[in-house]
Amino acid sequence: MNWQDHTSPSLSGQLPGLGERDHALFRILIRTSIDGVLVMDEDGTVLIYNEACRGLFQHAPESVLGNKANMLLAFSSRADFRDWIAKASAPNEMASFSALYEVHGQRKDGSQFPLQVALREGELEGKRVFLAVLHDLTVLYRARMEHDEEKAYLALIIESANDAIISYMLDGRVRSWNRAAEQMFGYKAEEIVGASAENLIPLFIPKDLVDSETAVFARALSGESIMPYETIRLHRNGTPIPLMISVAPIRDGQGRVVGIARNARDIRERRAYEAQHALLSDIVASSSDAIIS
């Protein structure tokens, strides 16, 4: 397909202001771009429509050139597009217009897809025009949806867990407090989330354990994962709760520590069983009768 098939008839000749070599490079860049490239006048009429646009919208160039560019957009995005063109066409003596938008494109078959539009002002044949570089966001949107679904699924797992799962931001403020934590300690999430660990210490940690728990927090902040250990926490009513706690740093995609997560398991039943087992062992050991199993 030749260049004239992608260019409005009024622009099918040599582009003024460009040398022969520059003109050839311009044609190659537009034709080979993996992103859609449109050139429009101030009314939004399409002057140039590259091969990537055909792939995006399924329209042949001859059905688009000379028509309004909003034919390539979903109906819900067309009003916004008209506003952008009007804004871009307004006189601006300070700087040329440049903007980045996300809209919904519409293919010839009526199907829609997310589209990023980079709109920039230029000049062609002495007239003001706008260059739009179009990028299909379908893959990105699908990844976003999968990421959001994964986050929602993980949130459900945390909320339905039997262990108390608590996370902290780097400044020590509580970021999350699941349902098991509410049941274990007697405080609702809205009472705890946003509060600083320093202010919460007197509520949850016996005085003789404060220094050791502060050291654990610091180790986790430095990037160390703390293996499960037994300790004591206090319920809202003051009752001591024996717990098995593990602590781990939360890292972002670059491996930087952005917070801390604590997992706390109530071990009262285990301790009660161990105490009962020890008592029975003592009874057997101290019995004057011969006991054989």
mmCIF file of C-alpha atoms in Angstrom:
data_model
loop_
_atom_site.group_PDB
_atom_site.id
_atom_site.type_symbol
_atom_site.label_atom_id
_atom_site.label_comp_id
_atom_site.label_asym_id
_atom_site.label_seq_id
_atom_site.Cartn_x
_atom_site.Cartn_y
_atom_site.Cartn_z
ATOM 1 C CA MET A 1 0.000 0.000 0.000
ATOM 2 C CA ASN A 2 1.449 3.343 -0.953
ATOM 3 C CA TRP A 3 1.694 6.542 1.051
ATOM 4 C CA GLN A 4 -1.202 8.193 -0.755
ATOM 5 C CA ASP A 5 -3.557 5.525 0.630
ATOM 6 C CA HIS A 6 -2.783 6.757 4.175
ATOM 7 C CA THR A 7 -2.831 10.492 3.505
ATOM 8 C CA SER A 8 -5.630 12.917 2.812
ATOM 9 C CA PRO A 9 -5.668 13.830 -0.917
ATOM 10 C CA SER A 10 -4.823 17.432 -0.052
ATOM 11 C CA LEU A 11 -1.544 16.210 1.476
ATOM 12 C CA SER A 12 -0.619 13.527 -1.026
ATOM 13 C CA GLY A 13 2.230 15.561 -2.526
ATOM 14 C CA GLN A 14 5.475 16.682 -0.994
ATOM 15 C CA LEU A 15 5.020 18.096 2.516
ATOM 16 C CA PRO A 16 6.072 21.773 2.477
ATOM 17 C CA GLY A 17 8.938 22.754 4.705
ATOM 18 C CA LEU A 18 10.589 19.325 4.522
ATOM 19 C CA GLY A 19 13.511 18.358 2.337
ATOM 20 C CA GLU A 20 13.340 15.220 0.210
ATOM 21 C CA ARG A 21 15.354 13.214 2.749
ATOM 22 C CA ASP A 22 13.315 14.499 5.719
ATOM 23 C CA HIS A 23 10.108 13.770 3.846
ATOM 24 C CA ALA A 24 11.204 10.178 3.208
ATOM 25 C CA LEU A 25 12.126 9.684 6.870
ATOM 26 C CA PHE A 26 8.796 11.182 7.942
ATOM 27 C CA ARG A 27 6.926 8.695 5.734
ATOM 28 C CA ILE A 28 8.962 5.749 7.053
ATOM 29 C CA LEU A 29 8.435 6.732 10.706
ATOM 30 C CA ILE A 30 4.683 7.119 10.303
ATOM 31 C CA ARG A 31 4.321 3.929 8.277
ATOM 32 C CA THR A 32 6.435 1.688 10.512
ATOM 33 C CA SER A 33 5.287 2.994 13.915
ATOM 34 C CA ILE A 34 3.859 0.189 16.057
ATOM 35 C CA ASP A 35 1.476 2.742 17.564
ATOM 36 C CA GLY A 36 -1.360 4.324 15.657
ATOM 37 C CA VAL A 37 -0.547 7.782 14.308
ATOM 38 C CA LEU A 38 -3.200 10.312 13.292
ATOM 39 C CA VAL A 39 -2.717 13.859 12.072
ATOM 40 C CA MET A 40 -5.812 16.069 12.374
ATOM 41 C CA ASP A 41 -6.657 19.659 11.588
ATOM 42 C CA GLU A 42 -8.149 22.024 14.147
ATOM 43 C CA ASP A 43 -11.645 20.675 13.466
ATOM 44 C CA GLY A 44 -10.593 17.090 14.199
ATOM 45 C CA THR A 45 -10.608 16.026 10.534
ATOM 46 C CA VAL A 46 -8.178 13.168 9.839
ATOM 47 C CA LEU A 47 -5.356 14.103 7.441
ATOM 48 C CA ILE A 48 -2.953 11.186 8.020
ATOM 49 C CA TYR A 49 -3.844 7.647 9.154
ATOM 50 C CA ASN A 50 -1.064 5.059 9.389
ATOM 51 C CA GLU A 51 -1.096 1.274 8.984
ATOM 52 C CA ALA A 52 -1.080 0.705 12.765
ATOM 53 C CA CYS A 53 -4.362 2.651 12.937
ATOM 54 C CA ARG A 54 -5.875 0.182 10.485
ATOM 55 C CA GLY A 55 -4.850 -2.606 12.849
ATOM 56 C CA LEU A 56 -6.360 -0.803 15.825
ATOM 57 C CA PHE A 57 -9.685 0.263 14.340
ATOM 58 C CA GLN A 58 -10.163 -2.135 11.366
ATOM 59 C CA HIS A 59 -11.156 0.812 9.146
ATOM 60 C CA ALA A 60 -9.482 1.182 5.753
ATOM 61 C CA PRO A 61 -7.723 4.544 5.321
ATOM 62 C CA GLU A 62 -10.143 5.716 2.606
ATOM 63 C CA SER A 63 -13.078 5.436 5.032
ATOM 64 C CA VAL A 64 -11.336 7.585 7.656
ATOM 65 C CA LEU A 65 -9.321 10.219 5.792
ATOM 66 C CA GLY A 66 -11.299 13.430 5.467
ATOM 67 C CA ASN A 67 -13.722 12.413 8.228
ATOM 68 C CA LYS A 68 -13.819 13.391 11.902
ATOM 69 C CA ALA A 69 -11.481 11.460 14.162
ATOM 70 C CA ASN A 70 -14.214 10.910 16.742
ATOM 71 C CA MET A 71 -15.621 8.170 14.484
ATOM 72 C CA LEU A 72 -12.785 6.059 15.925
ATOM 73 C CA LEU A 73 -13.918 6.566 19.525
ATOM 74 C CA ALA A 74 -16.638 5.006 21.636
ATOM 75 C CA PHE A 75 -19.664 7.262 21.941
ATOM 76 C CA SER A 76 -18.925 7.839 25.640
ATOM 77 C CA SER A 77 -15.515 9.334 24.739
ATOM 78 C CA ARG A 78 -16.561 11.575 21.852
ATOM 79 C CA ALA A 79 -17.723 14.564 23.908
ATOM 80 C CA ASP A 80 -14.429 14.576 25.805
ATOM 81 C CA PHE A 81 -12.538 14.368 22.518
ATOM 82 C CA ARG A 82 -14.385 17.420 21.152
ATOM 83 C CA ASP A 83 -13.510 19.293 24.341
ATOM 84 C CA TRP A 84 -9.825 18.374 23.953
ATOM 85 C CA ILE A 85 -9.725 19.554 20.366
ATOM 86 C CA ALA A 86 -11.445 22.805 21.367
ATOM 87 C CA LYS A 87 -8.982 23.286 24.213
ATOM 88 C CA ALA A 88 -6.035 22.466 21.963
ATOM 89 C CA SER A 89 -7.278 24.867 19.284
ATOM 90 C CA ALA A 90 -7.564 27.797 21.713
ATOM 91 C CA PRO A 91 -4.801 30.388 21.170
ATOM 92 C CA ASN A 92 -1.805 29.770 23.378
ATOM 93 C CA GLU A 93 1.134 32.088 22.997
ATOM 94 C CA MET A 94 3.099 30.601 25.887
ATOM 95 C CA ALA A 95 3.671 27.059 24.612
ATOM 96 C CA SER A 96 2.427 24.511 22.104
ATOM 97 C CA PHE A 97 -0.352 22.182 23.268
ATOM 98 C CA SER A 98 0.564 18.695 24.523
ATOM 99 C CA ALA A 99 -1.559 16.284 26.556
ATOM 100 C CA LEU A 100 -2.025 12.591 27.400
ATOM 101 C CA TYR A 101 -5.474 10.999 27.726
ATOM 102 C CA GLU A 102 -7.085 7.597 28.240
ATOM 103 C CA VAL A 103 -10.275 6.933 26.250
ATOM 104 C CA HIS A 104 -12.163 4.022 24.691
ATOM 105 C CA GLY A 105 -11.588 3.388 21.004
ATOM 106 C CA GLN A 106 -14.190 1.720 18.806
ATOM 107 C CA ARG A 107 -13.419 -0.740 16.036
ATOM 108 C CA LYS A 108 -15.334 -1.067 12.786
ATOM 109 C CA ASP A 109 -17.250 -4.046 14.223
ATOM 110 C CA GLY A 110 -18.404 -1.904 17.168
ATOM 111 C CA SER A 111 -16.193 -3.535 19.791
ATOM 112 C CA GLN A 112 -14.444 -1.157 22.183
ATOM 113 C CA PHE A 113 -10.983 -1.148 23.737
ATOM 114 C CA PRO A 114 -8.988 1.094 26.103
ATOM 115 C CA LEU A 115 -6.803 3.568 24.249
ATOM 116 C CA GLN A 116 -4.110 6.034 25.263
ATOM 117 C CA VAL A 117 -3.955 9.232 23.197
ATOM 118 C CA ALA A 118 -0.845 11.431 23.226
ATOM 119 C CA LEU A 119 -1.951 14.669 21.569
ATOM 120 C CA ARG A 120 0.527 17.291 20.443
ATOM 121 C CA GLU A 121 0.318 20.458 18.379
ATOM 122 C CA GLY A 122 2.247 20.934 15.153
ATOM 123 C CA GLU A 123 2.217 22.734 11.802
ATOM 124 C CA LEU A 124 1.625 21.407 8.301
ATOM 125 C CA GLU A 125 1.358 23.476 5.088
ATOM 126 C CA GLY A 126 1.397 26.578 7.263
ATOM 127 C CA LYS A 127 -1.682 25.403 9.156
ATOM 128 C CA ARG A 128 -2.026 24.279 12.728
ATOM 129 C CA VAL A 129 -2.492 20.511 13.085
ATOM 130 C CA PHE A 130 -2.521 17.970 15.885
ATOM 131 C CA LEU A 131 -0.530 14.763 15.979
ATOM 132 C CA ALA A 132 -2.155 11.937 17.961
ATOM 133 C CA VAL A 133 -0.120 8.860 18.882
ATOM 134 C CA LEU A 134 -2.488 6.024 19.830
ATOM 135 C CA HIS A 135 -1.540 3.088 22.038
ATOM 136 C CA ASP A 136 -3.783 0.079 22.735
ATOM 137 C CA LEU A 137 -4.068 -0.402 26.525
ATOM 138 C CA THR A 138 -5.894 -3.734 26.407
ATOM 139 C CA VAL A 139 -2.961 -5.749 27.770
ATOM 140 C CA LEU A 140 -2.260 -3.153 30.458
ATOM 141 C CA TYR A 141 -5.922 -3.012 31.517
ATOM 142 C CA ARG A 142 -6.087 -6.811 31.663
ATOM 143 C CA ALA A 143 -2.985 -6.833 33.864
ATOM 144 C CA ARG A 144 -4.546 -4.155 36.067
ATOM 145 C CA MET A 145 -7.735 -6.204 36.413
ATOM 146 C CA GLU A 146 -5.793 -9.358 37.244
ATOM 147 C CA HIS A 147 -3.744 -7.404 39.791
ATOM 148 C CA ASP A 148 -6.902 -5.945 41.360
ATOM 149 C CA GLU A 149 -8.530 -9.387 41.461
ATOM 150 C CA GLU A 150 -5.426 -10.852 43.081
ATOM 151 C CA LYS A 151 -5.387 -8.070 45.677
ATOM 152 C CA ALA A 152 -9.075 -8.643 46.412
ATOM 153 C CA TYR A 153 -8.491 -12.399 46.739
ATOM 154 C CA LEU A 154 -5.557 -11.882 49.092
ATOM 155 C CA ALA A 155 -7.659 -9.465 51.145
ATOM 156 C CA LEU A 156 -10.355 -12.150 51.483
ATOM 157 C CA ILE A 157 -7.752 -14.678 52.606
ATOM 158 C CA ILE A 158 -6.426 -12.270 55.239
ATOM 159 C CA GLU A 159 -9.909 -11.404 56.489
ATOM 160 C CA SER A 160 -10.932 -15.062 56.754
ATOM 161 C CA ALA A 161 -7.692 -16.199 58.446
ATOM 162 C CA ASN A 162 -7.813 -17.580 61.983
ATOM 163 C CA ASP A 163 -4.559 -15.821 62.839
ATOM 164 C CA ALA A 164 -4.358 -12.113 63.606
ATOM 165 C CA ILE A 165 -2.592 -10.456 60.670
ATOM 166 C CA ILE A 166 -1.430 -6.889 61.238
ATOM 167 C CA SER A 167 0.608 -4.675 58.932
ATOM 168 C CA TYR A 168 2.512 -1.480 59.663
ATOM 169 C CA MET A 169 3.850 1.307 57.493
ATOM 170 C CA LEU A 170 7.461 2.431 57.731
ATOM 171 C CA ASP A 171 6.565 5.216 60.151
ATOM 172 C CA GLY A 172 5.058 2.651 62.533
ATOM 173 C CA ARG A 173 1.396 3.385 61.859
ATOM 174 C CA VAL A 174 -0.959 0.414 61.594
ATOM 175 C CA ARG A 175 -2.078 -0.106 58.005
ATOM 176 C CA SER A 176 -4.324 -3.167 58.366
ATOM 177 C CA TRP A 177 -6.006 -5.074 61.198
ATOM 178 C CA ASN A 178 -7.986 -8.133 60.208
ATOM 179 C CA ARG A 179 -11.089 -9.679 61.753
ATOM 180 C CA ALA A 180 -9.099 -12.249 63.725
ATOM 181 C CA ALA A 181 -7.107 -9.406 65.311
ATOM 182 C CA GLU A 182 -10.382 -7.757 66.349
ATOM 183 C CA GLN A 183 -11.534 -10.976 68.016
ATOM 184 C CA MET A 184 -8.145 -11.716 69.588
ATOM 185 C CA PHE A 185 -7.509 -8.302 71.161
ATOM 186 C CA GLY A 186 -10.990 -6.790 71.501
ATOM 187 C CA TYR A 187 -10.336 -3.671 69.382
ATOM 188 C CA LYS A 188 -12.152 -2.830 66.131
ATOM 189 C CA ALA A 189 -10.081 -2.026 63.045
ATOM 190 C CA GLU A 190 -11.301 1.585 63.007
ATOM 191 C CA GLU A 191 -9.864 2.035 66.514
ATOM 192 C CA ILE A 192 -6.418 0.774 65.561
ATOM 193 C CA VAL A 193 -5.725 1.469 61.868
ATOM 194 C CA GLY A 194 -3.744 4.695 61.531
ATOM 195 C CA ALA A 195 -2.514 4.644 65.133
ATOM 196 C CA SER A 196 1.230 4.516 65.762
ATOM 197 C CA ALA A 197 2.908 1.425 67.189
ATOM 198 C CA GLU A 198 4.543 3.598 69.841
ATOM 199 C CA ASN A 199 1.157 4.680 71.190
ATOM 200 C CA LEU A 200 -0.214 1.145 71.049
ATOM 201 C CA ILE A 201 2.629 -0.483 73.023
ATOM 202 C CA PRO A 202 1.104 0.204 76.475
ATOM 203 C CA LEU A 203 -2.197 -1.339 75.331
ATOM 204 C CA PHE A 204 -0.818 -4.639 74.070
ATOM 205 C CA ILE A 205 2.643 -5.373 75.466
ATOM 206 C CA PRO A 206 3.512 -6.135 79.121
ATOM 207 C CA LYS A 207 6.107 -3.686 80.451
ATOM 208 C CA ASP A 208 8.821 -6.309 80.841
ATOM 209 C CA LEU A 209 8.567 -7.203 77.127
ATOM 210 C CA VAL A 210 8.580 -3.698 75.641
ATOM 211 C CA ASP A 211 12.332 -3.521 74.970
ATOM 212 C CA SER A 212 12.510 -6.936 73.288
ATOM 213 C CA GLU A 213 9.473 -6.224 71.084
ATOM 214 C CA THR A 214 10.871 -2.823 70.067
ATOM 215 C CA ALA A 215 14.063 -4.605 69.002
ATOM 216 C CA VAL A 216 12.026 -7.083 66.912
ATOM 217 C CA PHE A 217 10.282 -4.191 65.150
ATOM 218 C CA ALA A 218 13.638 -2.564 64.338
ATOM 219 C CA ARG A 219 15.064 -5.830 62.970
ATOM 220 C CA ALA A 220 12.088 -6.241 60.661
ATOM 221 C CA LEU A 221 12.451 -2.648 59.459
ATOM 222 C CA SER A 222 16.042 -3.420 58.530
ATOM 223 C CA GLY A 223 14.802 -6.239 56.280
ATOM 224 C CA GLU A 224 15.135 -9.252 58.589
ATOM 225 C CA SER A 225 12.402 -11.884 58.832
ATOM 226 C CA ILE A 226 11.764 -12.976 62.426
ATOM 227 C CA MET A 227 11.041 -16.672 62.938
ATOM 228 C CA PRO A 228 7.988 -17.594 65.062
ATOM 229 C CA TYR A 229 8.493 -17.043 68.775
ATOM 230 C CA GLU A 230 6.292 -17.263 71.845
ATOM 231 C CA THR A 231 5.359 -14.130 73.725
ATOM 232 C CA ILE A 232 2.519 -12.462 75.600
ATOM 233 C CA ARG A 233 0.058 -9.772 74.519
ATOM 234 C CA LEU A 234 -2.748 -8.112 76.428
ATOM 235 C CA HIS A 235 -6.452 -8.223 75.601
ATOM 236 C CA ARG A 236 -8.483 -5.038 75.872
ATOM 237 C CA ASN A 237 -9.733 -6.213 79.272
ATOM 238 C CA GLY A 238 -6.166 -6.749 80.500
ATOM 239 C CA THR A 239 -6.126 -10.534 80.157
ATOM 240 C CA PRO A 240 -2.710 -11.832 79.032
ATOM 241 C CA ILE A 241 -2.815 -13.858 75.811
ATOM 242 C CA PRO A 242 -0.006 -16.325 75.011
ATOM 243 C CA LEU A 243 0.798 -16.006 71.308
ATOM 244 C CA MET A 244 3.086 -17.399 68.648
ATOM 245 C CA ILE A 245 4.229 -14.416 66.552
ATOM 246 C CA SER A 246 6.217 -14.147 63.342
ATOM 247 C CA VAL A 247 7.328 -10.867 61.785
ATOM 248 C CA ALA A 248 8.433 -10.143 58.224
ATOM 249 C CA PRO A 249 9.284 -7.044 56.180
ATOM 250 C CA ILE A 250 6.939 -6.082 53.312
ATOM 251 C CA ARG A 251 8.847 -5.279 50.118
ATOM 252 C CA ASP A 252 7.868 -3.502 46.911
ATOM 253 C CA GLY A 253 8.695 -4.629 43.371
ATOM 254 C CA GLN A 254 12.235 -3.233 43.690
ATOM 255 C CA GLY A 255 12.887 -5.125 46.910
ATOM 256 C CA ARG A 256 12.696 -2.057 49.153
ATOM 257 C CA VAL A 257 11.140 -2.446 52.603
ATOM 258 C CA VAL A 258 7.850 -0.509 52.662
ATOM 259 C CA GLY A 259 6.277 -1.927 55.806
ATOM 260 C CA ILE A 260 6.060 -4.792 58.288
ATOM 261 C CA ALA A 261 3.627 -7.679 58.660
ATOM 262 C CA ARG A 262 2.929 -9.541 61.908
ATOM 263 C CA ASN A 263 1.159 -12.882 62.198
ATOM 264 C CA ALA A 264 -0.109 -13.773 65.673
ATOM 265 C CA ARG A 265 -1.552 -17.186 66.620
ATOM 266 C CA ASP A 266 -3.389 -17.794 69.872
ATOM 267 C CA ILE A 267 -1.713 -20.733 71.654
ATOM 268 C CA ARG A 268 -3.869 -20.839 74.781
ATOM 269 C CA GLU A 269 -5.434 -24.176 73.801
ATOM 270 C CA ARG A 270 -2.029 -25.664 73.087
ATOM 271 C CA ARG A 271 -0.703 -24.495 76.433
ATOM 272 C CA ALA A 272 -3.775 -25.852 78.218
ATOM 273 C CA TYR A 273 -3.228 -29.223 76.546
ATOM 274 C CA GLU A 274 0.461 -29.183 77.453
ATOM 275 C CA ALA A 275 -0.395 -28.332 81.052
ATOM 276 C CA GLN A 276 -2.950 -31.145 81.222
ATOM 277 C CA HIS A 277 -0.499 -33.596 79.687
ATOM 278 C CA ALA A 278 2.202 -32.547 82.173
ATOM 279 C CA LEU A 279 -0.235 -32.974 85.074
ATOM 280 C CA LEU A 280 -1.184 -36.483 83.978
ATOM 281 C CA SER A 281 2.505 -37.361 83.601
ATOM 282 C CA ASP A 282 3.167 -36.113 87.143
ATOM 283 C CA ILE A 283 0.246 -38.135 88.488
ATOM 284 C CA VAL A 284 1.517 -41.297 86.831
ATOM 285 C CA ALA A 285 5.089 -40.671 87.937
ATOM 286 C CA SER A 286 4.119 -40.034 91.561
ATOM 287 C CA SER A 287 1.618 -42.878 91.864
ATOM 288 C CA SER A 288 2.481 -45.646 94.366
ATOM 289 C CA ASP A 289 0.663 -48.150 92.176
ATOM 290 C CA ALA A 290 2.194 -49.944 89.240
ATOM 291 C CA ILE A 291 0.741 -48.458 86.049
ATOM 292 C CA ILE A 292 1.361 -50.288 82.797
ATOM 293 C CA SER A 293 0.081 -49.316 79.339
#
